[in-house]
Coordinates of N, CA and C and ligand atoms in Angstrom, one line a residue:
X1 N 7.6 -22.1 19.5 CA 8.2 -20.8 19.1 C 7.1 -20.1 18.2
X2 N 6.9 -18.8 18.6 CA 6.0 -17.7 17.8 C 7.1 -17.1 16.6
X3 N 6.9 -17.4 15.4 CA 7.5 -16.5 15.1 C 6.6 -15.8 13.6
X4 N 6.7 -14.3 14.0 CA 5.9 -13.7 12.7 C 6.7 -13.2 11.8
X5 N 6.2 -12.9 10.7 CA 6.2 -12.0 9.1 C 6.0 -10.8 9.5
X6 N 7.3 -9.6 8.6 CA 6.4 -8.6 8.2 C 7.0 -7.9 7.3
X7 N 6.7 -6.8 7.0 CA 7.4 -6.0 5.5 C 5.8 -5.3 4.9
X8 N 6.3 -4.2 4.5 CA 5.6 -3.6 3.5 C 5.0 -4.8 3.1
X9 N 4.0 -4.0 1.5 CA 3.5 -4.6 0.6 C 4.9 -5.3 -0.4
X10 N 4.5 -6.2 -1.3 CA 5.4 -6.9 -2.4 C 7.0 -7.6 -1.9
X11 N 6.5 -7.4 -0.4 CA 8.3 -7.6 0.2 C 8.6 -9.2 -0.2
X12 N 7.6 -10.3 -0.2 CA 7.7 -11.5 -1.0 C 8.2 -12.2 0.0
X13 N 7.5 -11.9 1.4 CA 7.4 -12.7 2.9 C 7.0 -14.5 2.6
X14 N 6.2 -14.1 2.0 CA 5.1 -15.4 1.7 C 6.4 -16.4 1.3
X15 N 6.2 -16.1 -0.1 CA 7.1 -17.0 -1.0 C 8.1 -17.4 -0.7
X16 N 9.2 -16.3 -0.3 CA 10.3 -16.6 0.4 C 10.5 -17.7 2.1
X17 N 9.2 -17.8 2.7 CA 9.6 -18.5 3.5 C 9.1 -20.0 3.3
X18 N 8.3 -20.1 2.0 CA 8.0 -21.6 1.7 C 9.1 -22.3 1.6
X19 N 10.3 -22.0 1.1 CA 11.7 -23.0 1.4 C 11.9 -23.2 2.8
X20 N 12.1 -22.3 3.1 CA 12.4 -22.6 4.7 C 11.4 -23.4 5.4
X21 N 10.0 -23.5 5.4 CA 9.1 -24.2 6.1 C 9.2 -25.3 5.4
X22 N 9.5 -26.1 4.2 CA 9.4 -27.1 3.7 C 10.9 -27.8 4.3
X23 N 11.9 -27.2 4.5 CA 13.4 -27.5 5.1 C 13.0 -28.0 6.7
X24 N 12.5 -27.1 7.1 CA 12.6 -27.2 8.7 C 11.2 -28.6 9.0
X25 N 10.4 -28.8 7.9 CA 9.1 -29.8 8.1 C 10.2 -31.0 8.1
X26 N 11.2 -31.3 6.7 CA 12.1 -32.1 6.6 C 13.0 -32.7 7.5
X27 N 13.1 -31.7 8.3 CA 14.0 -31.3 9.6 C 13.2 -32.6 11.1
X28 N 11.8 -32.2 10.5 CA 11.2 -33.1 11.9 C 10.1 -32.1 12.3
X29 N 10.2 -30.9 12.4 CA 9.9 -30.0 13.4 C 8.5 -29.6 12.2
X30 N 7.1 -29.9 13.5 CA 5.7 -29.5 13.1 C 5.4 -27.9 13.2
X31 N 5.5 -27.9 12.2 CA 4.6 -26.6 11.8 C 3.5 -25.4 11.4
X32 N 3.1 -24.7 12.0 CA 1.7 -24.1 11.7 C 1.7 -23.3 10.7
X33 N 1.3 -23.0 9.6 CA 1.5 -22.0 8.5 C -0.1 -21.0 8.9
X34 N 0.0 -19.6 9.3 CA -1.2 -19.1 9.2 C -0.8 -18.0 8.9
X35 N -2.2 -17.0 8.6 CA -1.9 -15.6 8.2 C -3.0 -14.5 9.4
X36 N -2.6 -13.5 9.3 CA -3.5 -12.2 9.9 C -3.8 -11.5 8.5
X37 N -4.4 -10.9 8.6 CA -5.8 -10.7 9.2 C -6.7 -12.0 8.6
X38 N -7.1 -12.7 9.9 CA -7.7 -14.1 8.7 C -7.5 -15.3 9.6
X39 N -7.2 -16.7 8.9 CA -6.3 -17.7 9.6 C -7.6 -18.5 10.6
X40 N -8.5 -18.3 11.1 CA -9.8 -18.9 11.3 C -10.5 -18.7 10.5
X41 N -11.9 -19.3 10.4 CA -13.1 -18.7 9.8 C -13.9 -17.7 10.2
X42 N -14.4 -17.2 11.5 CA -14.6 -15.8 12.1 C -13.6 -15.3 11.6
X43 N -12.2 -14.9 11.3 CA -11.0 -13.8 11.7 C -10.9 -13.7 10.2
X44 N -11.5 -14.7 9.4 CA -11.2 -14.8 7.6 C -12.4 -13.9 7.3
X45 N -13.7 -13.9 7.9 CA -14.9 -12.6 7.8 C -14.6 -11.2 8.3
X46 N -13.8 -11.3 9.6 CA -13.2 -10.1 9.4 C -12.2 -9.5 8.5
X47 N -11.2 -10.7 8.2 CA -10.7 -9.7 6.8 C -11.4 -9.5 5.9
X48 N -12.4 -10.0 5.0 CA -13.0 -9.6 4.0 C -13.8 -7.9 4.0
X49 N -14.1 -8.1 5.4 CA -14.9 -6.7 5.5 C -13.5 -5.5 5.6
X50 N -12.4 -5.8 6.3 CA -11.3 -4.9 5.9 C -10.6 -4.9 4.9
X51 N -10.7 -5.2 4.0 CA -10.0 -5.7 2.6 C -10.9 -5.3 1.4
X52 N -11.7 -5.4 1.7 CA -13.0 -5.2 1.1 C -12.7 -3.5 0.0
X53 N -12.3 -3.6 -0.9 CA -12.2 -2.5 -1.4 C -13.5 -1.5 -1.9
X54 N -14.8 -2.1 -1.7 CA -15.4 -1.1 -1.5 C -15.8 -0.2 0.1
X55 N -15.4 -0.7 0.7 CA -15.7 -0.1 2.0 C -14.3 1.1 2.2
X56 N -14.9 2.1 1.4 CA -13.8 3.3 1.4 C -14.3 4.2 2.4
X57 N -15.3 4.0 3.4 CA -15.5 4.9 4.2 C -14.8 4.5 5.5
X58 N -14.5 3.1 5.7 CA -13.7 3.3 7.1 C -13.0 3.9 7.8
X59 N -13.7 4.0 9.1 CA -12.4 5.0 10.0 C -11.3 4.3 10.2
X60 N -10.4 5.1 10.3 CA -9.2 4.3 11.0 C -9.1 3.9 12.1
X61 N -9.6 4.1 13.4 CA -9.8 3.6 14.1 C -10.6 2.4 14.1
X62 N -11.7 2.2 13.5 CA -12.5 0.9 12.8 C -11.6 -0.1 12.6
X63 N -10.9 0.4 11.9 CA -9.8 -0.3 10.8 C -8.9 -1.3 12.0
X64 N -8.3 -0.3 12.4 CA -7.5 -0.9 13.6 C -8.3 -1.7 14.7
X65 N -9.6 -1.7 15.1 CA -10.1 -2.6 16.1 C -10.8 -3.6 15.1
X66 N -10.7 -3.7 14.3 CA -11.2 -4.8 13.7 C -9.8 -5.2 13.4
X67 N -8.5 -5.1 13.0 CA -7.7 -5.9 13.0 C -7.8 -6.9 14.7
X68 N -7.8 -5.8 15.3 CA -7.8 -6.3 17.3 C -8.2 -7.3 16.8
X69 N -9.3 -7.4 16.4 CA -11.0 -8.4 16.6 C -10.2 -9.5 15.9
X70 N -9.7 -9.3 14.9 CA -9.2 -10.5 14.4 C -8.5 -11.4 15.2
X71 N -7.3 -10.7 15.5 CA -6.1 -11.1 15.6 C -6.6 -12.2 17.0
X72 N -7.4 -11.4 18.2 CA -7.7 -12.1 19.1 C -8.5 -13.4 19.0
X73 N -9.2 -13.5 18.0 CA -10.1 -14.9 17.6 C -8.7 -15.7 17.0
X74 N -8.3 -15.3 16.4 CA -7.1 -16.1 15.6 C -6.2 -16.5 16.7
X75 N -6.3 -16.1 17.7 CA -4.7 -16.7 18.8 C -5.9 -17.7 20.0
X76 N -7.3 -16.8 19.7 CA -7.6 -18.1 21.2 C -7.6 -19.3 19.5
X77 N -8.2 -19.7 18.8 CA -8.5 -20.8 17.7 C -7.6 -21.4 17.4
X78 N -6.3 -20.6 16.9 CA -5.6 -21.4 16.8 C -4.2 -21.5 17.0
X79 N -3.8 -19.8 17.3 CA -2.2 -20.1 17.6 C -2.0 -20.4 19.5
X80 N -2.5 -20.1 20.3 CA -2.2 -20.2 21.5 C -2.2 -22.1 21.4
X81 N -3.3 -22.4 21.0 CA -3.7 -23.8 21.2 C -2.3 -25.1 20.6
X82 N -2.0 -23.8 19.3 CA -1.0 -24.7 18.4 C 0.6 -24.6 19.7
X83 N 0.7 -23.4 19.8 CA 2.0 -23.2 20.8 C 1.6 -24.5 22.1
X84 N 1.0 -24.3 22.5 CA 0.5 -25.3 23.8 C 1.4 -26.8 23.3
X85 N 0.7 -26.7 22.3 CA 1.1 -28.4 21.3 C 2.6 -28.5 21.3
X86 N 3.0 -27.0 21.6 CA 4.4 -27.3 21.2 C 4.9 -27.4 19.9
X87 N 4.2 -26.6 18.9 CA 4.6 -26.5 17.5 C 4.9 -25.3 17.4
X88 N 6.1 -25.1 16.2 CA 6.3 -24.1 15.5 C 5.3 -23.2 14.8
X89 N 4.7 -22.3 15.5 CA 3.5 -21.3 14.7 C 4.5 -20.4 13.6
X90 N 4.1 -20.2 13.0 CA 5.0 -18.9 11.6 C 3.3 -18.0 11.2
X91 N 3.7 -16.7 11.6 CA 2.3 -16.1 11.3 C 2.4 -15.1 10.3
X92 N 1.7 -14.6 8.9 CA 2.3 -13.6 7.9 C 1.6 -12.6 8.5
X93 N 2.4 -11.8 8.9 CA 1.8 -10.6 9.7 C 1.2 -11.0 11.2
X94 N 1.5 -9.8 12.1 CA 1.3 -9.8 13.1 C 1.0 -8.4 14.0
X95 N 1.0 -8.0 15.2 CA 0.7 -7.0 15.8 C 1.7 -5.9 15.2
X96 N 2.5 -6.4 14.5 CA 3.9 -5.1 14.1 C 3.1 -4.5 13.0
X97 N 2.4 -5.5 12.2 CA 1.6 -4.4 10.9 C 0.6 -3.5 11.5
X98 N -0.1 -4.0 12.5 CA -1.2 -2.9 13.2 C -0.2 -1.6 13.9
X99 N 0.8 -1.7 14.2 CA 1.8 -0.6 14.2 C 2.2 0.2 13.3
X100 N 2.2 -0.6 12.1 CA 2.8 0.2 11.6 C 2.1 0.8 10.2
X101 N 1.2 0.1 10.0 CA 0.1 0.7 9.0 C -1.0 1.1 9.6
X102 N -1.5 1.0 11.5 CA -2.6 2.0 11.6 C -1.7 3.1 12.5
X103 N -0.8 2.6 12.8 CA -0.1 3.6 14.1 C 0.4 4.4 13.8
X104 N 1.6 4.1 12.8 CA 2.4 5.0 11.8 C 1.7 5.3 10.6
X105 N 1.5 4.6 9.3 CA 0.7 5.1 8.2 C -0.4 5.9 8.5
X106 N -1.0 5.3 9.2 CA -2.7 6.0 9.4 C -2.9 7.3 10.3
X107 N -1.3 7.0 11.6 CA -1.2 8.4 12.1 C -1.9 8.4 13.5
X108 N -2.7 6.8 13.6 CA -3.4 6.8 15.4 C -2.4 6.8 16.2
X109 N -1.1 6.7 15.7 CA 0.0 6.7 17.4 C 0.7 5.1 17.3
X110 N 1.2 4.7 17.8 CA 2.0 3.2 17.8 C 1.6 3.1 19.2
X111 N 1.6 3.8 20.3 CA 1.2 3.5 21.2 C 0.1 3.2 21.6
X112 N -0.9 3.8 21.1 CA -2.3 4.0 20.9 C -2.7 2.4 20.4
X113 N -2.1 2.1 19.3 CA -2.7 0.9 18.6 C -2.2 -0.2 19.7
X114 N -0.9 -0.3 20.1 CA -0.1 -1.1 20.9 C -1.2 -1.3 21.9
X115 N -1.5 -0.2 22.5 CA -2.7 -0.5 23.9 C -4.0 -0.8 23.6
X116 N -4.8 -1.0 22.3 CA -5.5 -1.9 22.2 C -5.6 -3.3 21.8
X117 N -3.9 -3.4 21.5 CA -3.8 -4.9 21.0 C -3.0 -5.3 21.9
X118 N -2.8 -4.7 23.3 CA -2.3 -5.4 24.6 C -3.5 -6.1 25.3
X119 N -4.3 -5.4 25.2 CA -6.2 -6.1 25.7 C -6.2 -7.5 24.7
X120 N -6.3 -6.9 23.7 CA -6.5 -7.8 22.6 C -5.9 -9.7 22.9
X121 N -4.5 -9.5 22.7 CA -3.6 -10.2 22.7 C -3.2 -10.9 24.2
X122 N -3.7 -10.3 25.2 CA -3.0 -10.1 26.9 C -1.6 -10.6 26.4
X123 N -1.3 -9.6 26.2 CA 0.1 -9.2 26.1 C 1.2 -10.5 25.2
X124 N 1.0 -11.2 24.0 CA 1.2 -11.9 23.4 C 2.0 -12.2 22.5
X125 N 3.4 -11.9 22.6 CA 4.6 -11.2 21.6 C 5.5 -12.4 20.9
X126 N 5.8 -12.1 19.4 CA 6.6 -12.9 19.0 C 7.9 -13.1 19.4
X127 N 8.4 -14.9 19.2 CA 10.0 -14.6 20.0 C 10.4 -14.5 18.7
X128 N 10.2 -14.6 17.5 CA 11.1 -14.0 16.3 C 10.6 -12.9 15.4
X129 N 10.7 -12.1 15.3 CA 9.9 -11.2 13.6 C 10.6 -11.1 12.9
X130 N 10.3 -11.5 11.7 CA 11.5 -11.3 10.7 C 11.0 -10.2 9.9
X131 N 11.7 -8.9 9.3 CA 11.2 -7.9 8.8 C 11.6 -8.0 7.6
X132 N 10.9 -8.3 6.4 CA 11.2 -8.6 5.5 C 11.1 -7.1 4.8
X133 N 12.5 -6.1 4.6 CA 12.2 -4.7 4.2 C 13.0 -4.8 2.8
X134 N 12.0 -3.9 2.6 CA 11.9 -3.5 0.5 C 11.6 -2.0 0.6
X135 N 12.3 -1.6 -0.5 CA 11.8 0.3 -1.1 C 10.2 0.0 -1.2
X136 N 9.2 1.1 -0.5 CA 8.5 0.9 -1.4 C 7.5 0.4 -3.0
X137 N 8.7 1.8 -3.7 CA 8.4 1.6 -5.1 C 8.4 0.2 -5.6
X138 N 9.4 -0.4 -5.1 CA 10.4 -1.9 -5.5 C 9.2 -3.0 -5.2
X139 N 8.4 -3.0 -4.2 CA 7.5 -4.0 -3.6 C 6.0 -3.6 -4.3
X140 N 5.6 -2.6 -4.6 CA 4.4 -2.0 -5.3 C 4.9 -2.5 -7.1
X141 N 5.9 -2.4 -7.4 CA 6.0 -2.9 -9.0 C 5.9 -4.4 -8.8
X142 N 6.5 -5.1 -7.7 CA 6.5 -6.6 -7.4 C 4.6 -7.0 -7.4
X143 N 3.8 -6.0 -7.2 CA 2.8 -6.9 -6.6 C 2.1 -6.5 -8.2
X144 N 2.4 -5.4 -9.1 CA 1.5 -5.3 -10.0 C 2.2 -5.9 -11.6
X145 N 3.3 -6.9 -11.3 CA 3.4 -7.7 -11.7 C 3.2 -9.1 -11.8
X146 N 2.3 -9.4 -10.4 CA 2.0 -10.6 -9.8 C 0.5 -10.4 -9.9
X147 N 0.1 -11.4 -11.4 CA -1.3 -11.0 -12.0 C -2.1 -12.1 -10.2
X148 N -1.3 -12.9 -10.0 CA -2.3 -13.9 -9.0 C -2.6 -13.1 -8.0
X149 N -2.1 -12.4 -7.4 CA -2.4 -11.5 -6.3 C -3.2 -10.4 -6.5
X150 N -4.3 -10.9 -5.3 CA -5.4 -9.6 -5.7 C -5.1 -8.2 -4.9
X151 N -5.5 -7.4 -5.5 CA -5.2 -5.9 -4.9 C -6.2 -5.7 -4.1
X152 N -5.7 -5.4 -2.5 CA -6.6 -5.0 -1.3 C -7.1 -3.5 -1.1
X153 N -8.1 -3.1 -0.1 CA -8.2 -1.7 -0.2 C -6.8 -0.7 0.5
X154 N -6.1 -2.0 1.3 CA -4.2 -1.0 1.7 C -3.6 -0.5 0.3
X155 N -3.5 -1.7 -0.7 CA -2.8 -1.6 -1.8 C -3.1 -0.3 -2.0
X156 N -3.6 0.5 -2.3 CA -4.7 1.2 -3.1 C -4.0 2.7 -2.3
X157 N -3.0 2.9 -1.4 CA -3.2 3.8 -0.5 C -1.6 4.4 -1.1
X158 N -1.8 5.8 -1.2 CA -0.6 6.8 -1.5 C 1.1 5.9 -1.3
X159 N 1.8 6.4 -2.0 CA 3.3 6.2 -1.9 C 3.9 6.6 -1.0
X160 N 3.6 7.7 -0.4 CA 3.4 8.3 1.0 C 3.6 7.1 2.4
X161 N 1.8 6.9 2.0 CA 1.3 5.8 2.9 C 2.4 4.4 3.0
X162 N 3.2 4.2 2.0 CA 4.1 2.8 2.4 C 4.9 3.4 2.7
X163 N 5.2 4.1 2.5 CA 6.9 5.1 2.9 C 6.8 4.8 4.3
X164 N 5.7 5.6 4.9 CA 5.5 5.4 6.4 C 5.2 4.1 7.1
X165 N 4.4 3.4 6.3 CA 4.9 1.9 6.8 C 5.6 1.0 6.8
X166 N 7.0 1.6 5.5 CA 8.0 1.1 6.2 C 9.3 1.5 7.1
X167 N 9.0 3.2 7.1 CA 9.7 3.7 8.0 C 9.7 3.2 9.3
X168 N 8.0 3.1 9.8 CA 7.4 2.6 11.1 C 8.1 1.2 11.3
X169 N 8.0 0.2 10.5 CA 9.2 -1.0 10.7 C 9.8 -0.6 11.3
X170 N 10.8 0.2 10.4 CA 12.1 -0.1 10.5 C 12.2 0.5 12.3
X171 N 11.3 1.3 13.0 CA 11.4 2.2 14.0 C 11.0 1.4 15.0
X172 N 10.4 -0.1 14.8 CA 9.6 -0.8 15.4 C 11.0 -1.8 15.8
X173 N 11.6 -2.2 14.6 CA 13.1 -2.8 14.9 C 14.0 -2.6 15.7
X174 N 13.8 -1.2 15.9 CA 14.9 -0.6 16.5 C 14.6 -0.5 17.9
X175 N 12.9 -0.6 18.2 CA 12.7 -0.4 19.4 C 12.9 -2.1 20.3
X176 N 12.5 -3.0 19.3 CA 12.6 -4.3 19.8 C 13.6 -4.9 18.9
X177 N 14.9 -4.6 19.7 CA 16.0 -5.5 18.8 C 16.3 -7.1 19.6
X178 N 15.8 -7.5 20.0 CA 15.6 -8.7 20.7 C 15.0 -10.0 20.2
X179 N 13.7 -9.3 19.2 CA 12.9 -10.2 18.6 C 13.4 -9.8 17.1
X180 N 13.3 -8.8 16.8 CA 13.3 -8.4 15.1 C 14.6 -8.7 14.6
X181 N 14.5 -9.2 13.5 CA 15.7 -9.3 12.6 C 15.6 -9.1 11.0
X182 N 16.1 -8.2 10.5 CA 15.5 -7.5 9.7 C 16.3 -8.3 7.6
X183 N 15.4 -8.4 7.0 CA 15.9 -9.1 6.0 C 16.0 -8.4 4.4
X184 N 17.2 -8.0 3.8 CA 16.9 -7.3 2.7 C 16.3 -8.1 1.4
X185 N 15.0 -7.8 0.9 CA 13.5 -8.6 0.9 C 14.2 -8.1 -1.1
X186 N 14.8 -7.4 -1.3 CA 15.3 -6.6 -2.3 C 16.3 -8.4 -2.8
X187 N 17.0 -8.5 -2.7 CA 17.1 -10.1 -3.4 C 16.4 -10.9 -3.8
X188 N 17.5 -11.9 -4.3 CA 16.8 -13.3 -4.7 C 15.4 -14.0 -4.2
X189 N 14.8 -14.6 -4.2 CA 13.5 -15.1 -3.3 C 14.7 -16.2 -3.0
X190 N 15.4 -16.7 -3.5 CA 16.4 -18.3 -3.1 C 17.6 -17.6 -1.7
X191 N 17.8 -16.5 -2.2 CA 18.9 -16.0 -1.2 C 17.7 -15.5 0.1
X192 N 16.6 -15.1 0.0 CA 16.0 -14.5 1.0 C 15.9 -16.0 1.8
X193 N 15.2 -17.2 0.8 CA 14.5 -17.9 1.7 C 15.5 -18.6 2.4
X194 N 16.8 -18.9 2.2 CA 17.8 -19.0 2.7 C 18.7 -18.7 4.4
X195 N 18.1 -17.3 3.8 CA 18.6 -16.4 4.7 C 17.5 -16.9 6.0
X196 N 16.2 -16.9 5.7 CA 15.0 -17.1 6.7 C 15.4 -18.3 7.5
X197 N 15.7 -19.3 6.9 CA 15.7 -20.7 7.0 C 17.0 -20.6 8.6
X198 N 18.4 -19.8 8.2 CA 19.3 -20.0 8.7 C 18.8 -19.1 10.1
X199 N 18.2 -17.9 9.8 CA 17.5 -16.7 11.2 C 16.7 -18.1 12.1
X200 N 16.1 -19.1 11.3 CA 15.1 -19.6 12.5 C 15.9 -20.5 13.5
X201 N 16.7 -21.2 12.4 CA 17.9 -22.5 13.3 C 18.5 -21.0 14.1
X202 N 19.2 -20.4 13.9 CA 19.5 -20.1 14.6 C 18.9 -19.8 16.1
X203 N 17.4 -18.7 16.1 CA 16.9 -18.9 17.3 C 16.8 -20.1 18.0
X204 N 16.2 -20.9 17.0 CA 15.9 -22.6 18.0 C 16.8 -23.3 18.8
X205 N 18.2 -22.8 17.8 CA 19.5 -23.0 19.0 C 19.3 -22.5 19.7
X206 N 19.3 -21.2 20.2 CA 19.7 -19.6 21.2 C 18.4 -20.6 22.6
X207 N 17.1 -20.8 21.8 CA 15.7 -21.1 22.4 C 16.3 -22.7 23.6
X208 N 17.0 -23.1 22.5 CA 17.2 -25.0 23.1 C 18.1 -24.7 24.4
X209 N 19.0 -23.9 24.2 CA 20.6 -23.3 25.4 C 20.2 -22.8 26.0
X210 N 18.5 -22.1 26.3 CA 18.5 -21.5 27.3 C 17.9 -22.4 28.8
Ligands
LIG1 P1 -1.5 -9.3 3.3 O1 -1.6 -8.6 2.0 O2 -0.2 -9.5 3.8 O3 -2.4 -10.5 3.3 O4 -2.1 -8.3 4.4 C1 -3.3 -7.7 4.3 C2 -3.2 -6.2 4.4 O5 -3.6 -5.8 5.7 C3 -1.9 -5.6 4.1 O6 -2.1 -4.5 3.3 C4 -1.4 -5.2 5.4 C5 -2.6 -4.8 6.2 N1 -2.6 -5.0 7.6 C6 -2.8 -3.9 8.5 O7 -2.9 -2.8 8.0 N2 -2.8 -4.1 9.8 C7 -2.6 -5.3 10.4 O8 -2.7 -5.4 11.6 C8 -2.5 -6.5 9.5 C9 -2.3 -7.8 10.1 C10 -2.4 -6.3 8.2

């Protein structure tokens, strides 16, 4: 089972699903913990150059094919290989953020971005997303209270700019209600990770019946 992360900035994806992966490892069931942009060592140099807060001249379109670039080194390395194995992949972030922070935030189209990361990916879709949605404001105070977390060149981008990527979520949800299942990220980290824990048993039932 593929299943990805996503949310705005500060939505506290991360944290919140470490209960649940430590539950479901207890459970029996092997698991892959990885992240986008990153997750190999090629796909971990392309995040640095996107992340990279001095590189304020990027195009957006740059921006977005160098996520491509990643994402695709990262599935032949390690997630296609890990699924093969028949393990539970969990990925933080996935093709829904290139939607919705180059497609919607940035303004290249959702479709636009979708059809470079259909090449990308040949066609490579999660069977779970869990949308971990927060107010902007609410997820932007979470992160600049969290001295451990470093600030990226996204962080850095208008109030505006999250609004629209999380409006684009939430638009992204609605377009695929089959995979997404959306999580109010505004709670407890104990009640979220909870919540995560019970969204995945439940697919792996739905996955086992069929
Ligand atoms: P992270 O903070 O969750 O590690 O994500 C890195 C940043 O990259 C975050 O600001 C979201 C952004 N991002 C995109 O804009 N497009 C993408 O396709 C991905 C995977 C992340």
């Amino acid at each position: 089972m593929f299943i990805t992360l996503e949310g705005p900035e500060g939505s506290g994806k991360t944290s919140a699903t470490k209960f649940a992966v430590s539950k479901l490892k207890e459970m029996g069931y092997e698991i892959v913990e990885t992240r986008e942009p990153g997750g190999t060592p090629i796909a971990e140099q392309i995040r640095n150059i996107i992340l990279d807060k001095n590189n304020k001249a990027m195009d957006a379109r740059t921006e977005a094919l160098l996520y491509a670039a990643s994402r695709r080194q990262h599935l032949v390395e390690k997630v296609w290989p890990s699924l093969k194995m028949g393990k539970i992949v969990i990925c933080d972030r996935f093709l829904d953020s290139s939607l919705a922070y180059q497609g919607g935030a940035r303004g290249l189209g959702i479709d636009n971005v979708l059809n470079i990361n259909l090449f990308a990916t040949e066609s490579t879709w999660p069977d779970l997303t869990l949308l971990f949605d927060i107010e902007p404001e609410l997820g932007l105070a979470r992160i600049q209270a969290n001295s451990n977390r470093e600030v990226n060149r996204l962080d850095l981008e208008s109030l505006k700019f999250h609004h629209k990527v999380r409006s684009t979520f939430l638009e992204l949800a609605k377009r695929f209600p089959e995979r997404f299942v959306i999580i109010d990220a505004s709670k407890s980290q104990q009640e979220v990770g909870e919540m995560v824990l019970k969204v995945i048993l439940d697919k792996l039932c739905k996955l086992k019946n069929i």
